[in-house]
CSV table of C-alpha atoms and ligand atoms in Angstrom, one decimal:
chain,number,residue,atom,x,y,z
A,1,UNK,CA,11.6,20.3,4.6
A,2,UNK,CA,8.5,19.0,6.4
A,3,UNK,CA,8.8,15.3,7.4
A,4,UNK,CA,5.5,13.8,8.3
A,5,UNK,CA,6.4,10.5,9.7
A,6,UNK,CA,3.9,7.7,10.7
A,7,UNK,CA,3.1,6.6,14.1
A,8,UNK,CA,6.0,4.0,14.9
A,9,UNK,CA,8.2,4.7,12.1
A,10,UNK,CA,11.0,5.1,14.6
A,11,UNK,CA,10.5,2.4,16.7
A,12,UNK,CA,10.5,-0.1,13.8
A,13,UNK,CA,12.9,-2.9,14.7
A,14,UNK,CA,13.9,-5.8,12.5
A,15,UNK,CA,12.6,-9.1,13.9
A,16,UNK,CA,15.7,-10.9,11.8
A,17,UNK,CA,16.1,-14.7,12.5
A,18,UNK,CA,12.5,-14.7,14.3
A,19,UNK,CA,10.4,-13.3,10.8
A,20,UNK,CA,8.3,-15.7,9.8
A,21,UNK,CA,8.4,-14.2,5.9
A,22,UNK,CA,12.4,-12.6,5.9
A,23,UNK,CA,12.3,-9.9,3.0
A,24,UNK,CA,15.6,-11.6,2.2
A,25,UNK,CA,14.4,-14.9,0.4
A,26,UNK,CA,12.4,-14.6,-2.4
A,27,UNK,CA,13.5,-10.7,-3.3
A,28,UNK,CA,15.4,-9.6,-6.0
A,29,UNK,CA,17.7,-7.4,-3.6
A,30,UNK,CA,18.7,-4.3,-5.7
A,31,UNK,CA,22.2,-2.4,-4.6
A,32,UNK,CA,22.7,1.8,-5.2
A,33,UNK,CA,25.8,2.4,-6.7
A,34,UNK,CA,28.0,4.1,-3.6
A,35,UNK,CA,27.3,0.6,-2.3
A,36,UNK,CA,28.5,-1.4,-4.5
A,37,UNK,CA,31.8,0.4,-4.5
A,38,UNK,CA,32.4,-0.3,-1.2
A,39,UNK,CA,31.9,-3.4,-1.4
A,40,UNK,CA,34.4,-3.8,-4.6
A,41,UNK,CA,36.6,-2.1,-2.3
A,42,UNK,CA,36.2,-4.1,0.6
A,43,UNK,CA,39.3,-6.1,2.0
A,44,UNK,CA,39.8,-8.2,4.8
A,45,UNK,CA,38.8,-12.5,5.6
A,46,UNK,CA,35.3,-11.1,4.1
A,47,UNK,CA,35.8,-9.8,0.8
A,48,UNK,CA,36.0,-13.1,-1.1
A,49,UNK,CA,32.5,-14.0,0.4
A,50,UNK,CA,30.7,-10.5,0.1
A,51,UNK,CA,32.5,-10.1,-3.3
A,52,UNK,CA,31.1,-13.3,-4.5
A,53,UNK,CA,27.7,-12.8,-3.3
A,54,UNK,CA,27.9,-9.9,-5.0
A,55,UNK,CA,26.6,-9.3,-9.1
A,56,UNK,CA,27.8,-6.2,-9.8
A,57,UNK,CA,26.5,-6.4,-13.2
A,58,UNK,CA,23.1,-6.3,-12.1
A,59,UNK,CA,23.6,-4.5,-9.2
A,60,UNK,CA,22.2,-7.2,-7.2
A,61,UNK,CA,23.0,-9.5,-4.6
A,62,UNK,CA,23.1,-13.1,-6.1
A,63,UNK,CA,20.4,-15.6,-4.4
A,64,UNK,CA,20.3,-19.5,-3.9
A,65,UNK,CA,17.5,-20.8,-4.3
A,66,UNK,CA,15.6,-17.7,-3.9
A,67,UNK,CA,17.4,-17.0,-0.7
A,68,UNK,CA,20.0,-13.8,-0.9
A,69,UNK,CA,23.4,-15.0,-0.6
A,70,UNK,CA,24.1,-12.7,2.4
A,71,UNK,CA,21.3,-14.6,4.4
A,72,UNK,CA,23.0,-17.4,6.8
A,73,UNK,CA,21.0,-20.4,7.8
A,74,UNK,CA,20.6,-18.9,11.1
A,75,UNK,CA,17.9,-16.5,9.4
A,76,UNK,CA,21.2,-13.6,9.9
A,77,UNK,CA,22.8,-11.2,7.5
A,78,UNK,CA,26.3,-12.3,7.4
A,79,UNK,CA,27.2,-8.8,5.5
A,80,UNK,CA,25.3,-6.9,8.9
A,81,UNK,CA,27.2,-9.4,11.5
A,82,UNK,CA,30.6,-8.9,9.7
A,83,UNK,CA,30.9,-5.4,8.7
A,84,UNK,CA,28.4,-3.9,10.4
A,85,UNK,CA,25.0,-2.1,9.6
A,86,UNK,CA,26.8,1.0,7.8
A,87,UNK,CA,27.6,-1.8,5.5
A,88,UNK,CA,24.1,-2.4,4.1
A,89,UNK,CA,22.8,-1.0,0.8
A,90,UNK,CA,20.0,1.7,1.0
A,91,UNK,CA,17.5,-1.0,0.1
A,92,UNK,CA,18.6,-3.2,3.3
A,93,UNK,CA,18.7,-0.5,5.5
A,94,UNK,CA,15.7,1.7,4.6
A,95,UNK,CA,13.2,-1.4,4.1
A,96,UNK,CA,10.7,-1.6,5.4
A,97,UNK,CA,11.1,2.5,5.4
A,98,UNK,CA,9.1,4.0,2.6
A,99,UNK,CA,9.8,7.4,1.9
A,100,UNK,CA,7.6,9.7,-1.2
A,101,UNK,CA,8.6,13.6,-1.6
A,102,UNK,CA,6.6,16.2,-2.9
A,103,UNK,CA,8.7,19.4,-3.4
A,104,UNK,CA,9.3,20.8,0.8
A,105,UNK,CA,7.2,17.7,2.1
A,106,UNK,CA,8.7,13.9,2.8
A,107,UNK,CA,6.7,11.2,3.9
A,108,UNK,CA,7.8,8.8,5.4
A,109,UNK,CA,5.6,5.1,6.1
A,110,UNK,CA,6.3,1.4,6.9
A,111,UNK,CA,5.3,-1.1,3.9
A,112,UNK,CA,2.6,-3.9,5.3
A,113,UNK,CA,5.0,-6.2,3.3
A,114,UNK,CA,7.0,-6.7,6.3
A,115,UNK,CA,5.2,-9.1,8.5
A,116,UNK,CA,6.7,-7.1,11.8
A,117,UNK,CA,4.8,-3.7,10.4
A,118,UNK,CA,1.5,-5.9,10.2
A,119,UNK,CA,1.6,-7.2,13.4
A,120,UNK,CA,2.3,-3.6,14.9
A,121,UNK,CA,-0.9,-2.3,13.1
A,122,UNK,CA,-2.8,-5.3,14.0
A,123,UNK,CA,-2.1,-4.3,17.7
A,124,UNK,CA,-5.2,-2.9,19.0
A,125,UNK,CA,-3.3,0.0,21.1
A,126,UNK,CA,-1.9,1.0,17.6
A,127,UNK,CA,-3.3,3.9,16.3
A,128,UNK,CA,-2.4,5.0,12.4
A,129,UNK,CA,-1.5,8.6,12.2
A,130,UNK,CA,1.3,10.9,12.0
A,131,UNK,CA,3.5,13.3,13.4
A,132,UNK,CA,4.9,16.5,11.7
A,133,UNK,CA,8.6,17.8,11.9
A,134,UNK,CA,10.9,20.3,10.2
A,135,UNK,CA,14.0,18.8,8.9
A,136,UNK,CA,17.2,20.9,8.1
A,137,UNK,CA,17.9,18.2,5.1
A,138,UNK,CA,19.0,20.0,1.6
A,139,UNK,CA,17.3,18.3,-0.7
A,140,UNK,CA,17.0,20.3,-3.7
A,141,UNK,CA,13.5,20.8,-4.8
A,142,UNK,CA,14.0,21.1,-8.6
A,143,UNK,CA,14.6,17.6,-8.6
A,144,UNK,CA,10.6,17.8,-7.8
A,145,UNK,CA,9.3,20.4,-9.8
A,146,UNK,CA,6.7,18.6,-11.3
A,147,UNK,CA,4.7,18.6,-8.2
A,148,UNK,CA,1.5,21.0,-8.4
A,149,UNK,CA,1.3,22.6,-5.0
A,150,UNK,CA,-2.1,23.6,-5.7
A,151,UNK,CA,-3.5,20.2,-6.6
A,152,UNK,CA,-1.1,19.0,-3.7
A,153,UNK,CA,-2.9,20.7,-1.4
A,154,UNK,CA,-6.2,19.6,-2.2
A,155,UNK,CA,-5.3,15.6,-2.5
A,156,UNK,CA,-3.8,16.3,1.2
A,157,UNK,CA,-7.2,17.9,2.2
A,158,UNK,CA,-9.1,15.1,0.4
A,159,UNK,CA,-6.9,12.7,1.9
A,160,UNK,CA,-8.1,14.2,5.7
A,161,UNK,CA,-11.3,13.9,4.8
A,162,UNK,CA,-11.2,9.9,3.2
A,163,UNK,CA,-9.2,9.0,6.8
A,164,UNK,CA,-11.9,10.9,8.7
A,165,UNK,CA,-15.2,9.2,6.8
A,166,UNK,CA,-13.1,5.7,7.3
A,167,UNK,CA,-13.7,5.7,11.2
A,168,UNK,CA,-17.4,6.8,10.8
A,169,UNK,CA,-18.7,3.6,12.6
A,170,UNK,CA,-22.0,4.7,12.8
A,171,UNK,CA,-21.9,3.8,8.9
A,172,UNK,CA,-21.4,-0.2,7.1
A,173,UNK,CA,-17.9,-0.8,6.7
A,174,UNK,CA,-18.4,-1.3,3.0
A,175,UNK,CA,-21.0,2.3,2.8
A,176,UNK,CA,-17.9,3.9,4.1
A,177,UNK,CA,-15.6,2.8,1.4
A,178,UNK,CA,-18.2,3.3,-1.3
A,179,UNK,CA,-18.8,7.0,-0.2
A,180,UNK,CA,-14.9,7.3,-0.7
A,181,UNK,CA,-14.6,5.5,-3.7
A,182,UNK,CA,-18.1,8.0,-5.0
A,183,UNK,CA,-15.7,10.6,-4.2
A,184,UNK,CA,-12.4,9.9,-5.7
A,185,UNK,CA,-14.4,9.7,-9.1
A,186,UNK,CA,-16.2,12.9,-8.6
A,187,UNK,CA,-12.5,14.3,-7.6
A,188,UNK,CA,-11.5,12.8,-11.1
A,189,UNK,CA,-14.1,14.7,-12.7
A,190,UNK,CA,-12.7,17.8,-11.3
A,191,UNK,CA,-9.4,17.4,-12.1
A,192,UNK,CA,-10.3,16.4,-15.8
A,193,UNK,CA,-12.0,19.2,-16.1
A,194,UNK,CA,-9.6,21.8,-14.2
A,195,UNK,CA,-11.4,22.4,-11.3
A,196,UNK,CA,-8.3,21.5,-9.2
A,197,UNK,CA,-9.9,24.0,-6.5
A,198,UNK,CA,-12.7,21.7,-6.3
A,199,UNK,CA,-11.1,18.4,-5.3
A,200,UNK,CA,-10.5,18.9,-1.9
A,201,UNK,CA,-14.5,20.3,-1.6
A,202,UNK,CA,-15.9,17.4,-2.9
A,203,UNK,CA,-14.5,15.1,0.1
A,204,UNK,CA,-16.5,17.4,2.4
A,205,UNK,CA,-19.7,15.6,2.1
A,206,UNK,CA,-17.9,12.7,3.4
A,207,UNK,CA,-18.4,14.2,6.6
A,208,UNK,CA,-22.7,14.3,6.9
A,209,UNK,CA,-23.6,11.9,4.0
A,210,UNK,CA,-24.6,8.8,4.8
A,211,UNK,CA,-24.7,6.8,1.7
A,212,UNK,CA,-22.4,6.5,-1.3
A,213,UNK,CA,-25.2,8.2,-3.6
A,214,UNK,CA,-25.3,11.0,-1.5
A,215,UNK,CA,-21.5,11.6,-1.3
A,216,UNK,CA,-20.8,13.5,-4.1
A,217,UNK,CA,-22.0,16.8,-5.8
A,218,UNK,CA,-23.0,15.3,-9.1
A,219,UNK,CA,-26.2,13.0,-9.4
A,220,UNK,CA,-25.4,9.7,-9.6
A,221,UNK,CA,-26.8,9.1,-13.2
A,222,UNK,CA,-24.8,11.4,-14.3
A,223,UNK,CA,-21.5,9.4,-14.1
A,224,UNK,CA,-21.5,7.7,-17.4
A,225,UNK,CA,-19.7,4.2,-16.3
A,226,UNK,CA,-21.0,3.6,-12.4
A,227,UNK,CA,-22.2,0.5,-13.2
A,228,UNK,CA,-18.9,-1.0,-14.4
A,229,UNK,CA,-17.1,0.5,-11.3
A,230,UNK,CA,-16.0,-1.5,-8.3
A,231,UNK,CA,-17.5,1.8,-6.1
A,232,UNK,CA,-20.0,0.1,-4.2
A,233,UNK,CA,-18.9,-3.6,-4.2
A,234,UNK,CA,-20.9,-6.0,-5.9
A,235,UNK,CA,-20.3,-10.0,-5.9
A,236,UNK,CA,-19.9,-10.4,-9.5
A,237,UNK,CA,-17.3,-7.4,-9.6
A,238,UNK,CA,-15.4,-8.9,-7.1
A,239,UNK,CA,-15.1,-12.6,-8.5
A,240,UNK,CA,-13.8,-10.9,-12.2
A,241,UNK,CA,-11.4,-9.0,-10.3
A,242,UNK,CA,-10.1,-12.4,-8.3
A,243,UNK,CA,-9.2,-13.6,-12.2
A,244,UNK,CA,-7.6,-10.2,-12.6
A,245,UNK,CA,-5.5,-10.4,-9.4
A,246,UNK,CA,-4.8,-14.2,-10.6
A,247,UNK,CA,-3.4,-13.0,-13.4
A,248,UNK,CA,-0.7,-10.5,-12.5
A,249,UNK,CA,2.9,-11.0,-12.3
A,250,UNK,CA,3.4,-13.3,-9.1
A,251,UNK,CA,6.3,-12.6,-6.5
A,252,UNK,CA,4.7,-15.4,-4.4
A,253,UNK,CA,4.8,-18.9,-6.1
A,254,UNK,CA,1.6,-19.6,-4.6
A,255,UNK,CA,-0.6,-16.5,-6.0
A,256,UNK,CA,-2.4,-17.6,-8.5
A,257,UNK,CA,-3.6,-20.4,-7.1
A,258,UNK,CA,-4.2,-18.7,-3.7
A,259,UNK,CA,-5.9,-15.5,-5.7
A,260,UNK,CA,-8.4,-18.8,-7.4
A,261,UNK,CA,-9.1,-20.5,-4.3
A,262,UNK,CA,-10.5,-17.1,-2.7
A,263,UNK,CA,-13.1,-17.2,-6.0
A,264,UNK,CA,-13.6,-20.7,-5.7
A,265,UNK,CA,-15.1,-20.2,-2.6
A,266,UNK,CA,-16.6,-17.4,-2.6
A,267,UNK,CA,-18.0,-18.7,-5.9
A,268,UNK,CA,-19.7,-22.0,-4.0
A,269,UNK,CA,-21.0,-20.0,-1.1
A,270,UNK,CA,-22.7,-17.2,-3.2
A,271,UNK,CA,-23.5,-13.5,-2.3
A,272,UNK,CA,-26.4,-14.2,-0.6
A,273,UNK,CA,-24.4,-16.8,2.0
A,274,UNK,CA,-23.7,-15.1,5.4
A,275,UNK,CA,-19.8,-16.5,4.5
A,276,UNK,CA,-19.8,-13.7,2.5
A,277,UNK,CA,-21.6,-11.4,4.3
A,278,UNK,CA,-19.7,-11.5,7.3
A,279,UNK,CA,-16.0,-11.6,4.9
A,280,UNK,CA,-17.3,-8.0,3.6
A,281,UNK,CA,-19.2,-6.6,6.9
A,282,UNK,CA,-17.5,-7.9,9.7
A,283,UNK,CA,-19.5,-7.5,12.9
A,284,UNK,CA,-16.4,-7.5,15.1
A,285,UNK,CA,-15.5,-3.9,15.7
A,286,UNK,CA,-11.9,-5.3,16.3
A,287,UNK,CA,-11.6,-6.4,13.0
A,288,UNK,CA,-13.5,-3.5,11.5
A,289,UNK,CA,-10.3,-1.5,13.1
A,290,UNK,CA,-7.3,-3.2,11.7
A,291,UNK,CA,-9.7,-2.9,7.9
A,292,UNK,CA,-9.5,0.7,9.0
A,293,UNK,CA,-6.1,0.9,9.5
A,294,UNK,CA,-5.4,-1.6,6.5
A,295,UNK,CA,-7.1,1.2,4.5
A,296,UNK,CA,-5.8,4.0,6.1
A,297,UNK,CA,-2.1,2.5,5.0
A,298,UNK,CA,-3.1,2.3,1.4
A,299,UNK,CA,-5.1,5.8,1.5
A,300,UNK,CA,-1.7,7.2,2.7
A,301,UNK,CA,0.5,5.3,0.3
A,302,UNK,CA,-1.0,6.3,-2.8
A,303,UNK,CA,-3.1,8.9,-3.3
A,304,UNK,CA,-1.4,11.6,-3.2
A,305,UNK,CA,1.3,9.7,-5.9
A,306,UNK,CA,-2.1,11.6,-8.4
A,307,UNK,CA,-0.1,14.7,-8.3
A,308,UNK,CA,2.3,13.4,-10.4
A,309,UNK,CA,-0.1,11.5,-12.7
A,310,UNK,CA,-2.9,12.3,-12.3
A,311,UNK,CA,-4.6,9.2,-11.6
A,312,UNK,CA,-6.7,10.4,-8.1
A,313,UNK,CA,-9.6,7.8,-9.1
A,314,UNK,CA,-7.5,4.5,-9.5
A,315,UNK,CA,-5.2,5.4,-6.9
A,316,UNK,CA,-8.1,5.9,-4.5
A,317,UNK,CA,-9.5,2.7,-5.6
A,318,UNK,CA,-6.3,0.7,-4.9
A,319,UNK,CA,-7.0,1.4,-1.6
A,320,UNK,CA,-10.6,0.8,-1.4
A,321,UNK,CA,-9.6,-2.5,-3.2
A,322,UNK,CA,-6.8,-3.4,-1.6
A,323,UNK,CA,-8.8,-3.9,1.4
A,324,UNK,CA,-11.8,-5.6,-0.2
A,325,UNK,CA,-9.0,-8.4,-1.4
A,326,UNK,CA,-7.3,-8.7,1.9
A,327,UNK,CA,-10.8,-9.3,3.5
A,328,UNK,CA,-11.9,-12.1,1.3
A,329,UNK,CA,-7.8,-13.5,1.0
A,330,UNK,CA,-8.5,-13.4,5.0
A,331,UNK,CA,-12.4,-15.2,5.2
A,332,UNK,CA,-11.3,-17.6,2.5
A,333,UNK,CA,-8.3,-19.2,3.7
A,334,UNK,CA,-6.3,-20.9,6.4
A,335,UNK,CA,-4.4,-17.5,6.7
A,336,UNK,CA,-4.4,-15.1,9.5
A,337,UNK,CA,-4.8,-11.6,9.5
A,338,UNK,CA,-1.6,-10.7,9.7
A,339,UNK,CA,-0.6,-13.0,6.8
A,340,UNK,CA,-3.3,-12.2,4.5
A,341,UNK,CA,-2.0,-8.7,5.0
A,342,UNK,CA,1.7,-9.1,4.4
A,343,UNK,CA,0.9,-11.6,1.6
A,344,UNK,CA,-1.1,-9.7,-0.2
A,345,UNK,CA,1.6,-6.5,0.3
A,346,UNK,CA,4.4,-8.7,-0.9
A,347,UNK,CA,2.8,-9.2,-3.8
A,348,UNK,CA,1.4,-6.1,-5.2
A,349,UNK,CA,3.4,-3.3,-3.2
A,350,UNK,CA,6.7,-4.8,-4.8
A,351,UNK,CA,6.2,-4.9,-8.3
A,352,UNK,CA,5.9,-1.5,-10.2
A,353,UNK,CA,4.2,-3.9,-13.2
A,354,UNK,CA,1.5,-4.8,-10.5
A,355,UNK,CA,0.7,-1.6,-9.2
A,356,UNK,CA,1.0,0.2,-12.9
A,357,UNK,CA,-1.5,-3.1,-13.9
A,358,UNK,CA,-3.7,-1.8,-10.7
A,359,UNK,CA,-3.6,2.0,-11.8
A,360,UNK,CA,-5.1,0.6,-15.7
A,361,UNK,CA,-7.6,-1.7,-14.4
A,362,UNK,CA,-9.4,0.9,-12.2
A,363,UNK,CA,-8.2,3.6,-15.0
A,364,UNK,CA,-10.0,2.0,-17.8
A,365,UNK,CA,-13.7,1.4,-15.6
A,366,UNK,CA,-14.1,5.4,-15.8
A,367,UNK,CA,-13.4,5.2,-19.7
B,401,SF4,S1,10.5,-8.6,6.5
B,401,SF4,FE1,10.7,-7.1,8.2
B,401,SF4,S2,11.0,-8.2,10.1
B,401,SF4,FE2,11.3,-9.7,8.3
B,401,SF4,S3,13.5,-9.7,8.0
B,401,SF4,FE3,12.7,-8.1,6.6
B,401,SF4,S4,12.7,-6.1,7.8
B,401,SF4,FE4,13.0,-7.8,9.2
C-alpha cells in the first residue's frame, strides 16, 4: 500500500493540559469495540473509575458537563496516566490523525480542528505537502472496491493542478479560487456525462488562465446555473450562506450567534467598504499563505472523497468555501487566526450531518 502522509504528520504531539480548546470537552468521545473489552476487562485500583466512566451501551465515554469523564482538572487523561497510552481507544489515539483509503492508496492528514495542527500550519516555515511511502500493511482491498481507479486518477491529477493554481500569486486571492471553483463544475460536467478521461484535462488551464471565465473549456453561458453559484464570490451569496452556516447543527454553543454576528457586520459595512475588501483580498502575503494552506487542507481532505460519490463540484466548493468563511469568521471578530480556523473545523469537520448539509447546499446550486 502507498501511504502519502502530510508534512508533520509524524511530529504531531499532543499539547494536553496546555490546549487552549482540549478535543476532550465538548465531544461525544466514541469507543471501537476491542476497546471497550479491555476496558470491561480491566482490574486493578482503576477499574471502578475507568468502568464507571465508561457507557458501554453507547460505546462512549460518559461526560460531566460536556467534559469526558477521563479528563482530570489538571487538563490530563487519567485513563493515559494510569494505564498508559496502549490504553486509549482508536479515537483517542489516532485524533487528530485522519486517515481516507482508496483501494492500494492511504492518506493520511491532521484535522485543523485541533488547535495544535492550526498553529503548526499557521507557522510561516510550514510548508503543506506530502511525502510518499510504501507500506507492507495487509489491508484487504475488497473492502474498497468501489473505488474507480480511473476516475481516481484523474481527481488526484485535478487535485495537482487546484494545489498548483492556489499559489499563483501573480493572480487575486479570490481569481484564484474562482478559477478552481470554474473548474470543479466543468469537472462535474464531465463526470455527468462520462467523460471521466476528461476531468483531470480540464484542471490544465488552471495553469496559463488568468481569470475564472477563462478557466474552463466550456463558455461560460453555457453553464445553465452560474449565477446561483458561489464560483466567483459575490456579497449577497456570501451573507445567504452566513444564515445557512447559522443554521446547521451546532457542536459549539456559540455558532449560531457567532455565524450572525459575521453577517451582521459584514451586512453594516457593505461590499463596497474596504472592511470587506481587505477580509476577502488580503494584501498581506503572510496571510494570503496560511488562506493557501487553509485551502490546500480542505482541497486535500475532500475532493478526492468524489470517487465514491461522485460529488467533485460540492466537494471542491467546500473547500473554496471553507476558506471564504474562515476569512470573514477571522475579519469579523475578536478571534485570531488560529481560532477562527480551529473553530470553524470543530464545527463542520465533526459532524457527518454538517458536511452531508455542505455536500446538498453546493449540490443543489448546479441543479
Ligand atoms: S485538541 Fe489537539 S492539542 Fe488539544 S488535547 Fe486534543 S489532540 Fe491535544
Amino acid at each position: 500500500m502507498l501511504i502519502r502522509k502530510q508534512n508533520g504528520f509524524d511530529d504531531f504531539v499532543c499539547i494536553a493540559d496546555q490546549c487552549p480548546k482540549s478535543c476532550c470537552i465538548g465531544w461525544q468521545i466514541v469507543i471501537d469495540e476491542s476497546s471497550l473489552g479491555k476496558y470491561k476487562d480491566t482490574t486493578g485500583d482503576f477499574a471502578p473509575t475507568l468502568q464507571n466512566g465508561v457507557d458501554q451501551g453507547e460505546k462512549c465515554f460518559r461526560q460531566t458537563a460536556g467534559r469526558c469523564a477521563m479528563l482530570r482538572n489538571d487538563g490530563l487523561c487519567d485513563l493515559q496516566k494510569n494505564l498508559g497510552e496502549d490504553y486509549l481507544c482508536d479515537t483517542c489515539r489516532l485524533y487528530p490523525r485522519h486517515e481516507e483509503d482508496f483501494l492500494d492508496l492511504r492518506e493520511e492528514t491532521l484535522t485543523l480542528s485541533c488547535p495544535e495542527v492550526a498553529r503548526m500550519l499557521l507557522d510561516p516555515d510550514y510548508e503543506y505537502g506530502f511525502t510518499e511511502e510504501e507500506d507492507e500493511r495487509s489491508d484487504d482491498p475488497e473492502e474498497y472496491s468501489d473505488c474507480d481507479l480511473f476516475l481516481l486518477d484523474e481527481l488526484e491529477y485535478a487535485r495537482e493542478k487546484m494545489a498548483a493554481c492556489i499559489k499563483r500569486r501573480e493572480l487575486p486571492f479570490q481569481e484564484r479560487l474562482s478559477m478552481i471553483g470554474a473548474a470543479a463544475i466543468d469537472m462535474q460536467y464531465s463526470y455527468d456525462f462520462g467523460d471521466i478521461d476528461l476531468i483531470g484535462k480540464t484542471c490544465e488551464r488552471l495553469d496559463k488562465a488568468d481569470s475564472f471565465d477563462n478557466a474552463v473549456d466550456i463558455p461560460l453561458e453555457e453553464i445553465e446555473h452560474l449565477n446561483a453559484t458561489g464560483i466567483p464570490l459575490d456579497f449577497s451569496y456570501a451573507m445567504e450562506s452566513l444564515t445557512f452556516l447559522a443554521g446547521l447543527e451546532a457542536l459549539e454553543e456559540d455558532w449560531p450567534n457567532t455565524t450572525r454576528s459575521i453577517k451582521e457586520y459584514f451586512m453594516k459595512k457593505g461590499s463596497s467598504s474596504d472592511a470587506w475588501k481587505e477580509a476577502t483580498e488580503p494584501s498581506s502575503i503572510q496571510i494570503q499563505t496560511v488562506f493557501e494552506k487553509v485551502f490546500l487542507s480542505f482541497l486535500y481532505t475532500y475532493l478526492c472523497g468524489s470517487v465514491y460519490d461522485g460529488q467533485i463540484y460540492a466537494r471542491c466548493m467546500i473547500a473554496i468555501w471553507s476558506v471564504r468563511w474562515i476569512m470573514l469568521m477571522f475579519a469579523a471578530t475578536d478571534l485570531t487566526m488560529e481560532q477562527a480556523i480551529y473553530l470553524y473545523s470543530r464545527q463542520i469537520e465533526h459532524s457527518d450531518e454538517n458536511i452531508n448539509a455542505l455536500i446538498s447546499f453546493f449540490e443543489e446550486e448546479i441543479g
